[in-house]
Amino acid sequence: MRRFFLVCFFICGLCGCASVHNDVLGTSQSQVQMRNYQSRSFDTNDKAMVMRAVISTMQDLGFIIDRADEKLGIVSGTSFSLASKLTVSVRQVNSKQIIVRANAQVGLKALEEPIAYQNFFNALAQSLFLEAHEVE
Amino acid sequence: MISSAQVLQDLGFTLNESETKLGLITASKDREAGSSGEKIGIMILAALAGTQAVYDVNQKIYVTLVSTKSHDAKGYNVRIEFARVIWNNFNQARIEKIQDKKIYTDFFDKLSQSVFLTAHNI
């Protein structure tokens, strides 16, 4: 019986170590794969305009804006109805293009469905009157 | 700082605060705490001992990242700190600083990759 308890404690301990590492750094896809479906590029050099469009798109989708940093190009918001959090980053890559990247969590899980991001970028493209291009 | 923000997005964090002048970013993510195997193990042990099973249900992982220019002004020094608040099935919370060296080493590997990807406009 004593040996059984010891084995149980050992297994629990092992699970715990692996679980913390996975919780903090774990993702089901590679960095490149995730960036691919979470990012779109737009043919403009007006970062402030894109950020304003991101904010209004998030508001259209029912998000409450928690934070916006123009210099870093970050907008974060929370939706209570969808139980989700969304962070959108806007970065200028050259004088003609801006890359917008979104990542979200729904409940206790990271949102890893490309279609959800596709819908967000479609709404953003409509708000910007610009076509969204896939980032390669 | 952009690469740092990008790597945090890679890891599923949502950004809470940023102060560009100070090079500070804070972010968090909510996740389920503990694996199913761990919970089952605790339940079996509690049943054998005749006590109530107490296991972790969910957690909020916090990260604070500070990047400052290095002394030779050729690069940046990045400091990162992870902590988490864990709630159990009785809704009791405990705060834990994450001190596993491997987590920090692996994070910096991912940050190096992010610097490369961001520089190549990915």
Tab-separated table of N, CA, C and O in Angstrom, chain A residues 26-135:
chain	number	residue	atom	x	y	z
A	26	GLY	N	3.393	26.320	-23.957
A	26	GLY	CA	2.850	25.343	-24.892
A	26	GLY	C	1.909	25.913	-25.938
A	26	GLY	O	1.059	26.733	-25.625
A	27	THR	N	2.103	25.490	-27.175
A	27	THR	CA	1.181	25.821	-28.258
A	27	THR	C	1.047	24.568	-29.122
A	27	THR	O	1.970	23.761	-29.175
A	28	SER	N	-0.080	24.422	-29.778
A	28	SER	CA	-0.263	23.220	-30.598
A	28	SER	C	0.359	23.389	-31.985
A	28	SER	O	0.510	22.426	-32.711
A	29	GLN	N	0.687	24.638	-32.344
A	29	GLN	CA	1.285	24.881	-33.665
A	29	GLN	C	2.596	25.640	-33.515
A	29	GLN	O	2.862	26.220	-32.463
A	30	SER	N	3.370	25.695	-34.610
A	30	SER	CA	4.633	26.424	-34.566
A	30	SER	C	4.369	27.935	-34.665
A	30	SER	O	3.280	28.361	-35.055
A	31	GLN	N	5.394	28.727	-34.309
A	31	GLN	CA	5.269	30.184	-34.358
A	31	GLN	C	4.908	30.649	-35.772
A	31	GLN	O	4.088	31.535	-35.952
A	32	VAL	N	5.535	30.024	-36.782
A	32	VAL	CA	5.310	30.426	-38.177
A	32	VAL	C	3.872	30.114	-38.598
A	32	VAL	O	3.196	30.949	-39.201
A	33	GLN	N	3.404	28.919	-38.245
A	33	GLN	CA	2.034	28.506	-38.594
A	33	GLN	C	1.006	29.474	-38.005
A	33	GLN	O	0.092	29.915	-38.691
A	34	MET	N	1.208	29.814	-36.726
A	34	MET	CA	0.246	30.697	-36.067
A	34	MET	C	0.261	32.087	-36.667
A	34	MET	O	-0.778	32.681	-36.913
A	35	ARG	N	1.460	32.604	-36.927
A	35	ARG	CA	1.571	33.949	-37.506
A	35	ARG	C	0.912	33.997	-38.871
A	35	ARG	O	0.392	35.018	-39.279
A	36	ASN	N	0.967	32.862	-39.587
A	36	ASN	CA	0.406	32.806	-40.928
A	36	ASN	C	-1.097	33.095	-40.933
A	36	ASN	O	-1.569	33.904	-41.719
A	37	TYR	N	-1.849	32.440	-40.053
A	37	TYR	CA	-3.303	32.680	-40.088
A	37	TYR	C	-3.742	33.823	-39.171
A	37	TYR	O	-4.862	34.306	-39.281
A	38	GLN	N	-2.855	34.243	-38.269
A	38	GLN	CA	-3.236	35.349	-37.377
A	38	GLN	C	-2.852	36.715	-37.950
A	38	GLN	O	-3.128	37.734	-37.329
A	39	SER	N	-2.162	36.742	-39.099
A	39	SER	CA	-1.680	38.018	-39.651
A	39	SER	C	-2.228	38.283	-41.044
A	39	SER	O	-2.450	37.361	-41.823
A	40	ARG	N	-2.406	39.554	-41.337
A	40	ARG	CA	-2.750	39.996	-42.694
A	40	ARG	C	-1.993	41.299	-42.954
A	40	ARG	O	-1.766	42.089	-42.031
A	41	SER	N	-1.623	41.503	-44.217
A	41	SER	CA	-0.962	42.775	-44.536
A	41	SER	C	-1.919	43.659	-45.340
A	41	SER	O	-2.755	43.167	-46.097
A	42	PHE	N	-1.792	44.961	-45.136
A	42	PHE	CA	-2.632	45.943	-45.822
A	42	PHE	C	-1.725	46.948	-46.520
A	42	PHE	O	-0.695	47.357	-45.965
A	43	ASP	N	-2.130	47.340	-47.736
A	43	ASP	CA	-1.320	48.275	-48.519
A	43	ASP	C	-1.603	49.715	-48.104
A	43	ASP	O	-2.367	50.424	-48.761
A	44	THR	N	-1.015	50.114	-47.028
A	44	THR	CA	-1.125	51.494	-46.554
A	44	THR	C	0.080	51.791	-45.663
A	44	THR	O	0.746	50.865	-45.196
A	45	ASN	N	0.355	53.058	-45.441
A	45	ASN	CA	1.439	53.398	-44.498
A	45	ASN	C	0.918	54.224	-43.331
A	45	ASN	O	1.693	54.736	-42.531
A	46	ASP	N	-0.424	54.321	-43.238
A	46	ASP	CA	-1.026	55.118	-42.168
A	46	ASP	C	-1.361	54.218	-40.969
A	46	ASP	O	-2.454	53.645	-40.878
A	47	LYS	N	-0.381	54.108	-40.074
A	47	LYS	CA	-0.531	53.205	-38.923
A	47	LYS	C	-1.670	53.662	-38.000
A	47	LYS	O	-2.441	52.840	-37.510
A	48	ALA	N	-1.775	54.979	-37.796
A	48	ALA	CA	-2.816	55.507	-36.897
A	48	ALA	C	-4.208	55.182	-37.441
A	48	ALA	O	-5.108	54.806	-36.675
A	49	MET	N	-4.364	55.284	-38.756
A	49	MET	CA	-5.663	54.981	-39.362
A	49	MET	C	-6.012	53.500	-39.166
A	49	MET	O	-7.146	53.162	-38.817
A	50	VAL	N	-5.009	52.625	-39.365
A	50	VAL	CA	-5.241	51.188	-39.190
A	50	VAL	C	-5.614	50.888	-37.738
A	50	VAL	O	-6.535	50.118	-37.467
A	51	MET	N	-4.918	51.552	-36.809
A	51	MET	CA	-5.217	51.322	-35.387
A	51	MET	C	-6.633	51.784	-35.031
A	51	MET	O	-7.330	51.117	-34.273
A	52	ARG	N	-7.038	52.920	-35.608
A	52	ARG	CA	-8.408	53.393	-35.367
A	52	ARG	C	-9.422	52.398	-35.931
A	52	ARG	O	-10.443	52.123	-35.307
A	53	ALA	N	-9.101	51.839	-37.110
A	53	ALA	CA	-9.998	50.846	-37.729
A	53	ALA	C	-10.056	49.573	-36.874
A	53	ALA	O	-11.119	48.967	-36.736
A	54	VAL	N	-8.899	49.183	-36.306
A	54	VAL	CA	-8.861	47.996	-35.429
A	54	VAL	C	-9.767	48.222	-34.224
A	54	VAL	O	-10.587	47.359	-33.864
A	55	ILE	N	-9.651	49.409	-33.624
A	55	ILE	CA	-10.464	49.724	-32.435
A	55	ILE	C	-11.955	49.676	-32.794
A	55	ILE	O	-12.755	49.051	-32.090
A	56	SER	N	-12.312	50.311	-33.919
A	56	SER	CA	-13.755	50.330	-34.251
A	56	SER	C	-14.253	48.940	-34.636
A	56	SER	O	-15.380	48.578	-34.299
A	57	THR	N	-13.396	48.121	-35.291
A	57	THR	CA	-13.810	46.745	-35.624
A	57	THR	C	-14.034	45.937	-34.346
A	57	THR	O	-15.014	45.193	-34.239
A	58	MET	N	-13.119	46.105	-33.393
A	58	MET	CA	-13.276	45.386	-32.122
A	58	MET	C	-14.564	45.819	-31.414
A	58	MET	O	-15.278	44.989	-30.856
A	59	GLN	N	-14.841	47.110	-31.467
A	59	GLN	CA	-16.077	47.603	-30.840
A	59	GLN	C	-17.302	47.052	-31.574
A	59	GLN	O	-18.277	46.675	-30.932
A	60	ASP	N	-17.210	46.990	-32.911
A	60	ASP	CA	-18.318	46.415	-33.697
A	60	ASP	C	-18.588	44.968	-33.274
A	60	ASP	O	-19.725	44.516	-33.288
A	61	LEU	N	-17.509	44.243	-32.938
A	61	LEU	CA	-17.651	42.832	-32.560
A	61	LEU	C	-17.994	42.646	-31.076
A	61	LEU	O	-18.023	41.527	-30.575
A	62	GLY	N	-18.200	43.751	-30.376
A	62	GLY	CA	-18.652	43.689	-28.984
A	62	GLY	C	-17.541	43.683	-27.951
A	62	GLY	O	-17.776	43.316	-26.797
A	63	PHE	N	-16.339	44.079	-28.354
A	63	PHE	CA	-15.232	44.111	-27.389
A	63	PHE	C	-15.166	45.466	-26.689
A	63	PHE	O	-15.428	46.500	-27.307
A	64	ILE	N	-14.795	45.430	-25.434
A	64	ILE	CA	-14.532	46.656	-24.676
A	64	ILE	C	-13.025	46.858	-24.726
A	64	ILE	O	-12.268	45.925	-24.412
A	65	ILE	N	-12.582	48.014	-25.127
A	65	ILE	CA	-11.138	48.241	-25.283
A	65	ILE	C	-10.503	48.439	-23.903
A	65	ILE	O	-10.910	49.311	-23.136
A	66	ASP	N	-9.517	47.599	-23.601
A	66	ASP	CA	-8.807	47.695	-22.312
A	66	ASP	C	-7.596	48.607	-22.429
A	66	ASP	O	-7.281	49.358	-21.518
A	67	ARG	N	-6.876	48.494	-23.543
A	67	ARG	CA	-5.618	49.214	-23.681
A	67	ARG	C	-5.276	49.437	-25.146
A	67	ARG	O	-5.518	48.588	-25.986
A	68	ALA	N	-4.717	50.615	-25.431
A	68	ALA	CA	-4.210	50.883	-26.784
A	68	ALA	C	-2.917	51.668	-26.654
A	68	ALA	O	-2.823	52.602	-25.868
A	69	ASP	N	-1.888	51.216	-27.358
A	69	ASP	CA	-0.578	51.868	-27.315
A	69	ASP	C	-0.167	52.150	-28.762
A	69	ASP	O	0.163	51.224	-29.504
A	70	GLU	N	-0.211	53.418	-29.126
A	70	GLU	CA	0.035	53.783	-30.528
A	70	GLU	C	1.474	53.488	-30.937
A	70	GLU	O	1.739	53.019	-32.033
A	71	LYS	N	2.410	53.768	-30.012
A	71	LYS	CA	3.828	53.588	-30.340
A	71	LYS	C	4.160	52.113	-30.608
A	71	LYS	O	4.872	51.783	-31.555
A	72	LEU	N	3.672	51.251	-29.732
A	72	LEU	CA	3.932	49.815	-29.874
A	72	LEU	C	2.956	49.182	-30.875
A	72	LEU	O	3.223	48.106	-31.408
A	73	GLY	N	1.857	49.865	-31.112
A	73	GLY	CA	0.866	49.375	-32.079
A	73	GLY	C	0.005	48.253	-31.540
A	73	GLY	O	-0.321	47.318	-32.256
A	74	ILE	N	-0.359	48.343	-30.259
A	74	ILE	CA	-1.117	47.264	-29.621
A	74	ILE	C	-2.503	47.763	-29.190
A	74	ILE	O	-2.624	48.833	-28.616
A	75	VAL	N	-3.510	46.951	-29.440
A	75	VAL	CA	-4.863	47.214	-28.924
A	75	VAL	C	-5.338	45.919	-28.266
A	75	VAL	O	-5.250	44.854	-28.873
A	76	SER	N	-5.813	46.016	-27.027
A	76	SER	CA	-6.337	44.839	-26.327
A	76	SER	C	-7.768	45.096	-25.908
A	76	SER	O	-8.115	46.219	-25.532
A	77	GLY	N	-8.573	44.069	-25.971
A	77	GLY	CA	-9.969	44.229	-25.568
A	77	GLY	C	-10.541	42.959	-24.986
A	77	GLY	O	-9.976	41.877	-25.135
A	78	THR	N	-11.668	43.110	-24.287
A	78	THR	CA	-12.352	41.975	-23.658
A	78	THR	C	-13.806	41.962	-24.110
A	78	THR	O	-14.426	43.018	-24.202
A	79	SER	N	-14.315	40.786	-24.377
A	79	SER	CA	-15.733	40.645	-24.678
A	79	SER	C	-16.345	39.763	-23.599
A	79	SER	O	-15.948	38.607	-23.455
A	80	PHE	N	-17.290	40.320	-22.852
A	80	PHE	CA	-17.917	39.532	-21.784
A	80	PHE	C	-18.944	38.560	-22.349
A	80	PHE	O	-19.100	37.456	-21.843
A	81	SER	N	-19.598	38.980	-23.441
A	81	SER	CA	-20.621	38.100	-24.021
A	81	SER	C	-19.987	36.856	-24.658
A	81	SER	O	-20.544	35.769	-24.624
A	82	LEU	N	-18.795	37.041	-25.251
A	82	LEU	CA	-18.107	35.897	-25.874
A	82	LEU	C	-17.108	35.249	-24.924
A	82	LEU	O	-16.457	34.272	-25.293
A	83	ALA	N	-16.958	35.787	-23.710
A	83	ALA	CA	-15.965	35.324	-22.719
A	83	ALA	C	-14.587	35.237	-23.350
A	83	ALA	O	-13.887	34.230	-23.224
A	84	SER	N	-14.217	36.269	-24.080
A	84	SER	CA	-12.934	36.196	-24.772
A	84	SER	C	-12.119	37.483	-24.630
A	84	SER	O	-12.651	38.544	-24.294
A	85	LYS	N	-10.836	37.335	-24.882
A	85	LYS	CA	-9.897	38.456	-24.860
A	85	LYS	C	-9.166	38.484	-26.189
A	85	LYS	O	-8.800	37.429	-26.706
A	86	LEU	N	-8.939	39.675	-26.693
A	86	LEU	CA	-8.307	39.797	-28.006
A	86	LEU	C	-7.207	40.859	-27.954
A	86	LEU	O	-7.411	41.936	-27.391
A	87	THR	N	-6.040	40.522	-28.503
A	87	THR	CA	-4.955	41.498	-28.651
A	87	THR	C	-4.637	41.620	-30.131
A	87	THR	O	-4.469	40.607	-30.818
A	88	VAL	N	-4.572	42.848	-30.610
A	88	VAL	CA	-4.237	43.083	-32.016
A	88	VAL	C	-2.996	43.958	-32.068
A	88	VAL	O	-2.922	44.982	-31.384
A	89	SER	N	-2.004	43.526	-32.843
A	89	SER	CA	-0.808	44.353	-32.997
A	89	SER	C	-0.719	44.842	-34.442
A	89	SER	O	-1.051	44.114	-35.375
A	90	VAL	N	-0.287	46.090	-34.586
A	90	VAL	CA	-0.178	46.726	-35.899
A	90	VAL	C	1.271	47.172	-36.055
A	90	VAL	O	1.784	47.899	-35.210
A	91	ARG	N	1.951	46.671	-37.081
A	91	ARG	CA	3.344	47.095	-37.274
A	91	ARG	C	3.608	47.420	-38.731
A	91	ARG	O	3.136	46.725	-39.635
A	92	GLN	N	4.358	48.479	-38.908
A	92	GLN	CA	4.704	48.910	-40.266
A	92	GLN	C	5.931	48.121	-40.720
A	92	GLN	O	6.938	48.088	-40.031
A	93	VAL	N	5.845	47.460	-41.875
A	93	VAL	CA	6.979	46.657	-42.335
A	93	VAL	C	7.830	47.394	-43.365
A	93	VAL	O	9.024	47.173	-43.463
A	94	ASN	N	7.214	48.248	-44.149
A	94	ASN	CA	7.955	49.110	-45.076
A	94	ASN	C	7.094	50.350	-45.352
A	94	ASN	O	6.058	50.532	-44.700
A	95	SER	N	7.499	51.172	-46.291
A	95	SER	CA	6.763	52.421	-46.516
A	95	SER	C	5.386	52.198	-47.162
A	95	SER	O	4.595	53.122	-47.266
A	96	LYS	N	5.121	50.964	-47.583
A	96	LYS	CA	3.853	50.712	-48.289
A	96	LYS	C	2.928	49.723	-47.576
A	96	LYS	O	1.768	49.604	-47.932
A	97	GLN	N	3.473	48.968	-46.619
A	97	GLN	CA	2.667	47.898	-46.028
A	97	GLN	C	2.638	47.898	-44.505
A	97	GLN	O	3.642	48.241	-43.860
A	98	ILE	N	1.492	47.490	-43.994
A	98	ILE	CA	1.324	47.339	-42.548
A	98	ILE	C	0.803	45.932	-42.283
A	98	ILE	O	-0.092	45.458	-42.999
A	99	ILE	N	1.403	45.279	-41.287
A	99	ILE	CA	0.930	43.937	-40.918
A	99	ILE	C	0.083	44.044	-39.645
A	99	ILE	O	0.501	44.659	-38.658
A	100	VAL	N	-1.103	43.462	-39.707
A	100	VAL	CA	-1.986	43.427	-38.533
A	100	VAL	C	-2.039	41.980	-38.065
A	100	VAL	O	-2.248	41.075	-38.868
A	101	ARG	N	-1.821	41.790	-36.778
A	101	ARG	CA	-1.852	40.435	-36.241
A	101	ARG	C	-2.790	40.375	-35.027
A	101	ARG	O	-2.747	41.256	-34.168
A	102	ALA	N	-3.626	39.375	-34.993
A	102	ALA	CA	-4.576	39.240	-33.882
A	102	ALA	C	-4.367	37.906	-33.186
A	102	ALA	O	-4.000	36.923	-33.829
A	103	ASN	N	-4.546	37.890	-31.864
A	103	ASN	CA	-4.598	36.611	-31.152
A	103	ASN	C	-5.618	36.708	-30.036
A	103	ASN	O	-5.795	37.755	-29.430
A	104	ALA	N	-6.324	35.613	-29.829
A	104	ALA	CA	-7.429	35.654	-28.872
A	104	ALA	C	-7.475	34.403	-28.017
A	104	ALA	O	-6.932	33.368	-28.384
A	105	GLN	N	-8.118	34.535	-26.870
A	105	GLN	CA	-8.420	33.368	-26.042
A	105	GLN	C	-9.920	33.372	-25.788
A	105	GLN	O	-10.528	34.427	-25.617
A	106	VAL	N	-10.507	32.194	-25.813
A	106	VAL	CA	-11.930	32.065	-25.510
A	106	VAL	C	-12.046	31.175	-24.290
A	106	VAL	O	-11.599	30.023	-24.318
A	107	GLY	N	-12.605	31.713	-23.240
A	107	GLY	CA	-12.676	30.973	-21.982
A	107	GLY	C	-11.280	30.671	-21.485
A	107	GLY	O	-10.482	31.580	-21.287
A	108	LEU	N	-10.965	29.392	-21.346
A	108	LEU	CA	-9.644	28.998	-20.830
A	108	LEU	C	-8.745	28.438	-21.926
A	108	LEU	O	-7.751	27.785	-21.646
A	109	LYS	N	-9.102	28.715	-23.192
A	109	LYS	CA	-8.312	28.147	-24.292
A	109	LYS	C	-7.913	29.217	-25.295
A	109	LYS	O	-8.647	30.183	-25.508
A	110	ALA	N	-6.756	29.015	-25.917
A	110	ALA	CA	-6.326	29.909	-26.989
A	110	ALA	C	-7.179	29.625	-28.221
A	110	ALA	O	-7.503	28.468	-28.493
A	111	LEU	N	-7.554	30.683	-28.921
A	111	LEU	CA	-8.359	30.510	-30.131
A	111	LEU	C	-7.423	30.138	-31.272
A	111	LEU	O	-6.573	30.938	-31.675
A	112	GLU	N	-7.554	28.911	-31.763
A	112	GLU	CA	-6.634	28.429	-32.804
A	112	GLU	C	-7.369	28.020	-34.075
A	112	GLU	O	-6.904	27.169	-34.823
A	113	GLU	N	-8.518	28.634	-34.298
A	113	GLU	CA	-9.278	28.329	-35.518
A	113	GLU	C	-9.059	29.437	-36.535
A	113	GLU	O	-9.498	30.571	-36.322
A	114	PRO	N	-8.409	29.134	-37.664
A	114	PRO	CA	-8.113	30.173	-38.661
A	114	PRO	C	-9.345	30.936	-39.154
A	114	PRO	O	-9.276	32.123	-39.425
A	115	ILE	N	-10.497	30.260	-39.210
A	115	ILE	CA	-11.715	30.898	-39.738
A	115	ILE	C	-12.141	32.099	-38.874
A	115	ILE	O	-12.624	33.110	-39.401
A	116	ALA	N	-11.934	31.989	-37.566
A	116	ALA	CA	-12.302	33.089	-36.658
A	116	ALA	C	-11.468	34.335	-36.976
A	116	ALA	O	-11.992	35.460	-37.021
A	117	TYR	N	-10.173	34.118	-37.232
A	117	TYR	CA	-9.288	35.245	-37.564
A	117	TYR	C	-9.628	35.795	-38.948
A	117	TYR	O	-9.590	37.002	-39.165
A	118	GLN	N	-9.980	34.879	-39.859
A	118	GLN	CA	-10.376	35.279	-41.207
A	118	GLN	C	-11.576	36.247	-41.133
A	118	GLN	O	-11.586	37.288	-41.794
A	119	ASN	N	-12.553	35.896	-40.285
A	119	ASN	CA	-13.742	36.748	-40.123
A	119	ASN	C	-13.370	38.111	-39.555
A	119	ASN	O	-13.904	39.135	-39.982
A	120	PHE	N	-12.442	38.114	-38.590
A	120	PHE	CA	-12.009	39.396	-38.008
A	120	PHE	C	-11.349	40.258	-39.083
A	120	PHE	O	-11.643	41.451	-39.200
A	121	PHE	N	-10.470	39.660	-39.886
A	121	PHE	CA	-9.756	40.435	-40.910
A	121	PHE	C	-10.705	40.893	-42.027
A	121	PHE	O	-10.493	41.961	-42.590
A	122	ASN	N	-11.726	40.100	-42.307
A	122	ASN	CA	-12.724	40.542	-43.291
A	122	ASN	C	-13.431	41.796	-42.797
A	122	ASN	O	-13.632	42.751	-43.559
A	123	ALA	N	-13.810	41.776	-41.518
A	123	ALA	CA	-14.483	42.946	-40.927
A	123	ALA	C	-13.544	44.146	-40.920
A	123	ALA	O	-13.959	45.280	-41.217
A	124	LEU	N	-12.270	43.893	-40.614
A	124	LEU	CA	-11.286	44.982	-40.580
A	124	LEU	C	-11.062	45.555	-41.981
A	124	LEU	O	-10.972	46.774	-42.151
A	125	ALA	N	-10.992	44.683	-42.976
A	125	ALA	CA	-10.790	45.126	-44.363
A	125	ALA	C	-11.948	46.011	-44.807
A	125	ALA	O	-11.751	47.021	-45.479
A	126	GLN	N	-13.162	45.616	-44.398
A	126	GLN	CA	-14.335	46.431	-44.742
A	126	GLN	C	-14.243	47.795	-44.079
A	126	GLN	O	-14.545	48.822	-44.687
A	127	SER	N	-13.800	47.800	-42.838
A	127	SER	CA	-13.681	49.057	-42.106
A	127	SER	C	-12.606	49.966	-42.726
A	127	SER	O	-12.733	51.183	-42.720
A	128	LEU	N	-11.566	49.337	-43.281
A	128	LEU	CA	-10.452	50.107	-43.862
A	128	LEU	C	-10.666	50.435	-45.342
A	128	LEU	O	-9.923	51.253	-45.893
A	129	PHE	N	-11.629	49.770	-45.966
A	129	PHE	CA	-11.812	49.865	-47.430
A	129	PHE	C	-10.540	49.430	-48.160
A	129	PHE	O	-10.173	49.972	-49.187
A	130	LEU	N	-9.835	48.459	-47.564
A	130	LEU	CA	-8.598	47.949	-48.193
A	130	LEU	C	-8.674	46.425	-48.250
A	130	LEU	O	-9.342	45.795	-47.438
A	131	GLU	N	-7.926	45.860	-49.181
A	131	GLU	CA	-7.911	44.411	-49.295
A	131	GLU	C	-6.865	43.818	-48.354
A	131	GLU	O	-5.735	44.329	-48.262
A	132	ALA	N	-7.235	42.742	-47.673
A	132	ALA	CA	-6.290	42.085	-46.760
A	132	ALA	C	-5.510	41.008	-47.517
A	132	ALA	O	-6.102	40.181	-48.201
A	133	HIS	N	-4.187	41.056	-47.435
A	133	HIS	CA	-3.353	40.045	-48.104
A	133	HIS	C	-2.785	39.086	-47.068
A	133	HIS	O	-2.430	39.501	-45.977
A	134	GLU	N	-2.657	37.813	-47.471
A	134	GLU	CA	-2.038	36.842	-46.557
A	134	GLU	C	-0.552	37.135	-46.430
A	134	GLU	O	0.086	37.541	-47.396
A	135	VAL	N	-0.016	36.917	-45.247
A	135	VAL	CA	1.417	37.130	-45.014
A	135	VAL	C	2.143	35.828	-45.282
A	135	VAL	O	1.752	34.787	-44.764
